[in-house]
Amino acid sequence: MVERTSKFLLIVAVSVCFMLILYQYVGPGLSLGSPSGRSYSEELDLFPTPDPHYVKKYYFPVRELERELAFDMKGEDVIVFLHIQKTGGTTFGRHLVQNVRLEVPCDCRPGQKKCTCYRPNRRETWLFSRFSTGWSCGLHADWTELTNCVPGVLDRRESTAAKTPR
């Protein structure tokens, strides 16, 4: 008799657990009603009304966001990649030197963090980033430091490249 009772309790417990799991997975999709009396779709307001006290701090006009800039890799243009910590900058910087399809791809040697990214027609770099030039302007240089540092570093690199025999 005890054995039958324990089997019955086990079956009841398993079925209750199954019903709870089923309700959690299937229940939210059904409109079974909610405690607040509103429908489920009303509770999931993805765009709630904005806080009237919120002041927009930064405003980017649409024309600025949609502007197109021409980049001439064979000319004198240089991309300066500003690396900002905790923003995915390392992943994006590595992607620039390893995965972008170029006429002359960057030369990335195994075991080295730096890659050589030359222009298609001469031995000058088109990318100024930590993965192509290293930390030439200091560790995590900000925009001001890069603005003051990049022209001098590029001039030095080009003058040493011109002095080396080919």
CSV table of N, CA, C and O in Angstrom, one decimal, residues 110-164:
chain,number,residue,atom,x,y,z
A,110,PRO,N,52.0,35.7,-38.0
A,110,PRO,CA,51.6,34.9,-36.8
A,110,PRO,C,52.5,35.3,-35.6
A,110,PRO,O,53.7,35.4,-35.8
A,111,GLY,N,51.9,35.5,-34.5
A,111,GLY,CA,52.6,35.7,-33.3
A,111,GLY,C,52.9,37.2,-33.0
A,111,GLY,O,53.3,37.6,-32.0
A,112,GLN,N,52.5,38.1,-34.0
A,112,GLN,CA,52.7,39.5,-33.8
A,112,GLN,C,51.4,40.2,-33.8
A,112,GLN,O,50.4,39.8,-34.5
A,113,LYS,N,51.3,41.2,-33.0
A,113,LYS,CA,50.0,41.9,-32.9
A,113,LYS,C,49.9,43.0,-34.0
A,113,LYS,O,48.8,43.4,-34.4
A,114,LYS,N,51.0,43.5,-34.5
A,114,LYS,CA,51.0,44.5,-35.5
A,114,LYS,C,50.9,43.9,-36.9
A,114,LYS,O,51.6,42.9,-37.1
A,115,CYS,N,50.2,44.6,-37.8
A,115,CYS,CA,50.2,44.2,-39.2
A,115,CYS,C,50.7,45.4,-40.0
A,115,CYS,O,50.5,46.5,-39.6
A,116,THR,N,51.2,45.1,-41.2
A,116,THR,CA,51.7,46.1,-42.1
A,116,THR,C,50.7,46.3,-43.1
A,116,THR,O,50.3,45.4,-43.9
A,117,CYS,N,50.2,47.6,-43.2
A,117,CYS,CA,49.1,47.9,-44.1
A,117,CYS,C,49.6,49.0,-45.1
A,117,CYS,O,49.6,50.2,-44.7
A,118,TYR,N,50.1,48.6,-46.2
A,118,TYR,CA,50.6,49.5,-47.2
A,118,TYR,C,49.6,49.9,-48.3
A,118,TYR,O,48.7,49.1,-48.6
A,119,ARG,N,49.8,51.0,-48.9
A,119,ARG,CA,49.0,51.5,-50.0
A,119,ARG,C,49.3,50.5,-51.2
A,119,ARG,O,50.4,50.0,-51.3
A,120,PRO,N,48.4,50.4,-52.2
A,120,PRO,CA,48.6,49.5,-53.3
A,120,PRO,C,49.8,49.9,-54.2
A,120,PRO,O,50.5,49.1,-54.7
A,121,ASN,N,50.2,51.2,-54.3
A,121,ASN,CA,51.2,51.6,-55.2
A,121,ASN,C,52.6,52.0,-54.5
A,121,ASN,O,53.5,52.4,-55.2
A,122,ARG,N,52.6,52.1,-53.2
A,122,ARG,CA,53.9,52.5,-52.5
A,122,ARG,C,53.9,52.0,-51.1
A,122,ARG,O,52.9,51.6,-50.5
A,123,ARG,N,55.1,52.1,-50.5
A,123,ARG,CA,55.3,51.6,-49.1
A,123,ARG,C,55.0,52.7,-48.1
A,123,ARG,O,55.8,53.1,-47.3
A,124,GLU,N,53.7,53.1,-48.1
A,124,GLU,CA,53.2,54.0,-47.1
A,124,GLU,C,52.0,53.4,-46.5
A,124,GLU,O,51.2,52.7,-47.1
A,125,THR,N,51.7,53.7,-45.2
A,125,THR,CA,50.6,53.1,-44.5
A,125,THR,C,49.3,54.0,-44.8
A,125,THR,O,49.4,55.2,-44.9
A,126,TRP,N,48.2,53.4,-44.9
A,126,TRP,CA,46.9,54.1,-45.1
A,126,TRP,C,46.1,54.0,-43.8
A,126,TRP,O,45.1,54.7,-43.7
A,127,LEU,N,46.6,53.2,-42.8
A,127,LEU,CA,45.8,53.1,-41.6
A,127,LEU,C,46.7,53.4,-40.4
A,127,LEU,O,47.8,52.8,-40.3
A,128,PHE,N,46.2,54.2,-39.5
A,128,PHE,CA,47.0,54.5,-38.3
A,128,PHE,C,46.1,54.0,-37.1
A,128,PHE,O,45.1,54.6,-36.7
A,129,SER,N,46.5,52.8,-36.6
A,129,SER,CA,45.8,52.2,-35.5
A,129,SER,C,46.8,51.4,-34.7
A,129,SER,O,48.0,51.3,-35.1
A,130,ARG,N,46.4,50.9,-33.5
A,130,ARG,CA,47.3,50.2,-32.7
A,130,ARG,C,47.7,48.9,-33.3
A,130,ARG,O,48.7,48.3,-33.0
A,131,PHE,N,46.9,48.4,-34.3
A,131,PHE,CA,47.2,47.1,-34.9
A,131,PHE,C,48.1,47.3,-36.2
A,131,PHE,O,48.6,46.3,-36.8
A,132,SER,N,48.3,48.6,-36.6
A,132,SER,CA,49.2,48.8,-37.8
A,132,SER,C,50.4,49.6,-37.4
A,132,SER,O,51.5,49.3,-38.0
A,133,THR,N,50.3,50.5,-36.4
A,133,THR,CA,51.5,51.2,-36.0
A,133,THR,C,51.9,51.0,-34.6
A,133,THR,O,52.9,51.6,-34.1
A,134,GLY,N,51.1,50.3,-33.9
A,134,GLY,CA,51.4,50.1,-32.4
A,134,GLY,C,50.9,51.3,-31.6
A,134,GLY,O,50.1,52.1,-32.1
A,135,TRP,N,51.4,51.5,-30.4
A,135,TRP,CA,51.0,52.6,-29.6
A,135,TRP,C,51.9,53.8,-29.9
A,135,TRP,O,52.6,54.2,-29.0
A,136,SER,N,52.0,54.3,-31.1
A,136,SER,CA,52.9,55.3,-31.5
A,136,SER,C,52.7,56.6,-30.7
A,136,SER,O,53.6,57.4,-30.5
A,137,CYS,N,51.4,56.9,-30.3
A,137,CYS,CA,51.1,58.2,-29.6
A,137,CYS,C,50.8,57.9,-28.2
A,137,CYS,O,50.1,58.8,-27.5
A,138,GLY,N,51.2,56.8,-27.6
A,138,GLY,CA,51.0,56.6,-26.2
A,138,GLY,C,49.8,55.6,-26.0
A,138,GLY,O,49.0,55.4,-26.9
A,139,LEU,N,49.7,55.1,-24.8
A,139,LEU,CA,48.7,54.1,-24.5
A,139,LEU,C,47.4,54.7,-24.4
A,139,LEU,O,47.2,55.7,-23.7
A,140,HIS,N,46.4,54.3,-25.2
A,140,HIS,CA,45.0,54.8,-25.2
A,140,HIS,C,45.0,56.3,-25.4
A,140,HIS,O,44.4,57.0,-24.6
A,141,ALA,N,45.6,56.8,-26.5
A,141,ALA,CA,45.7,58.2,-26.7
A,141,ALA,C,44.3,58.7,-27.1
A,141,ALA,O,43.5,58.0,-27.8
A,142,ASP,N,43.9,59.9,-26.6
A,142,ASP,CA,42.6,60.4,-26.9
A,142,ASP,C,42.7,61.2,-28.2
A,142,ASP,O,43.7,61.3,-28.8
A,143,TRP,N,41.6,61.9,-28.6
A,143,TRP,CA,41.5,62.6,-29.9
A,143,TRP,C,42.5,63.7,-29.9
A,143,TRP,O,43.2,63.9,-30.9
A,144,THR,N,42.7,64.4,-28.8
A,144,THR,CA,43.6,65.6,-28.8
A,144,THR,C,45.0,65.1,-29.0
A,144,THR,O,45.8,65.7,-29.7
A,145,GLU,N,45.4,64.0,-28.3
A,145,GLU,CA,46.7,63.5,-28.4
A,145,GLU,C,47.0,63.0,-29.8
A,145,GLU,O,48.1,63.2,-30.3
A,146,LEU,N,46.0,62.3,-30.4
A,146,LEU,CA,46.2,61.8,-31.7
A,146,LEU,C,46.3,63.0,-32.7
A,146,LEU,O,47.2,62.9,-33.7
A,147,THR,N,45.6,64.0,-32.6
A,147,THR,CA,45.6,65.2,-33.5
A,147,THR,C,47.0,65.8,-33.5
A,147,THR,O,47.5,66.2,-34.5
A,148,ASN,N,47.6,65.9,-32.3
A,148,ASN,CA,48.9,66.5,-32.2
A,148,ASN,C,50.1,65.5,-32.6
A,148,ASN,O,51.1,66.0,-33.0
A,149,CYS,N,49.8,64.2,-32.5
A,149,CYS,CA,50.9,63.3,-32.6
A,149,CYS,C,51.0,62.6,-34.0
A,149,CYS,O,52.1,62.4,-34.5
A,150,VAL,N,49.8,62.3,-34.7
A,150,VAL,CA,49.8,61.6,-35.9
A,150,VAL,C,50.6,62.2,-37.0
A,150,VAL,O,51.4,61.4,-37.7
A,151,PRO,N,50.5,63.5,-37.3
A,151,PRO,CA,51.3,64.0,-38.5
A,151,PRO,C,52.8,63.8,-38.3
A,151,PRO,O,53.5,63.4,-39.3
A,152,GLY,N,53.3,64.0,-37.1
A,152,GLY,CA,54.8,63.8,-36.9
A,152,GLY,C,55.2,62.3,-37.0
A,152,GLY,O,56.2,62.0,-37.6
A,153,VAL,N,54.4,61.4,-36.5
A,153,VAL,CA,54.7,60.0,-36.6
A,153,VAL,C,54.7,59.6,-38.0
A,153,VAL,O,55.6,58.8,-38.5
A,154,LEU,N,53.7,60.0,-38.8
A,154,LEU,CA,53.6,59.6,-40.2
A,154,LEU,C,54.8,60.2,-41.0
A,154,LEU,O,55.3,59.5,-41.9
A,155,ASP,N,55.2,61.4,-40.7
A,155,ASP,CA,56.3,62.0,-41.4
A,155,ASP,C,57.6,61.3,-41.1
A,155,ASP,O,58.4,61.0,-42.0
A,156,ARG,N,57.8,60.9,-39.8
A,156,ARG,CA,59.0,60.1,-39.5
A,156,ARG,C,59.0,58.7,-40.2
A,156,ARG,O,60.0,58.3,-40.7
A,157,ARG,N,57.8,58.1,-40.2
A,157,ARG,CA,57.7,56.7,-40.9
A,157,ARG,C,58.0,56.9,-42.4
A,157,ARG,O,58.7,56.0,-42.9
A,158,GLU,N,57.5,57.9,-43.0
A,158,GLU,CA,57.7,58.1,-44.5
A,158,GLU,C,59.2,58.4,-44.8
A,158,GLU,O,59.7,58.0,-45.7
A,159,SER,N,59.8,59.2,-43.9
A,159,SER,CA,61.2,59.6,-44.2
A,159,SER,C,62.1,58.4,-44.0
A,159,SER,O,63.1,58.2,-44.7
A,160,THR,N,61.8,57.5,-43.0
A,160,THR,CA,62.7,56.3,-42.8
A,160,THR,C,62.4,55.4,-43.9
A,160,THR,O,63.3,54.7,-44.4
A,161,ALA,N,61.2,55.3,-44.4
A,161,ALA,CA,60.9,54.4,-45.6
A,161,ALA,C,61.6,54.9,-46.8
A,161,ALA,O,62.0,54.1,-47.7
A,162,ALA,N,61.7,56.2,-47.0
A,162,ALA,CA,62.4,56.7,-48.2
A,162,ALA,C,63.9,56.5,-48.1
A,162,ALA,O,64.5,56.3,-49.2
A,163,LYS,N,64.5,56.5,-46.9
A,163,LYS,CA,65.9,56.3,-46.8
A,163,LYS,C,66.4,54.8,-47.0
A,163,LYS,O,67.5,54.6,-47.4
A,164,THR,N,65.5,53.9,-46.7
A,164,THR,CA,65.9,52.5,-46.8
A,164,THR,C,66.0,52.1,-48.3
A,164,THR,O,65.1,52.4,-49.1
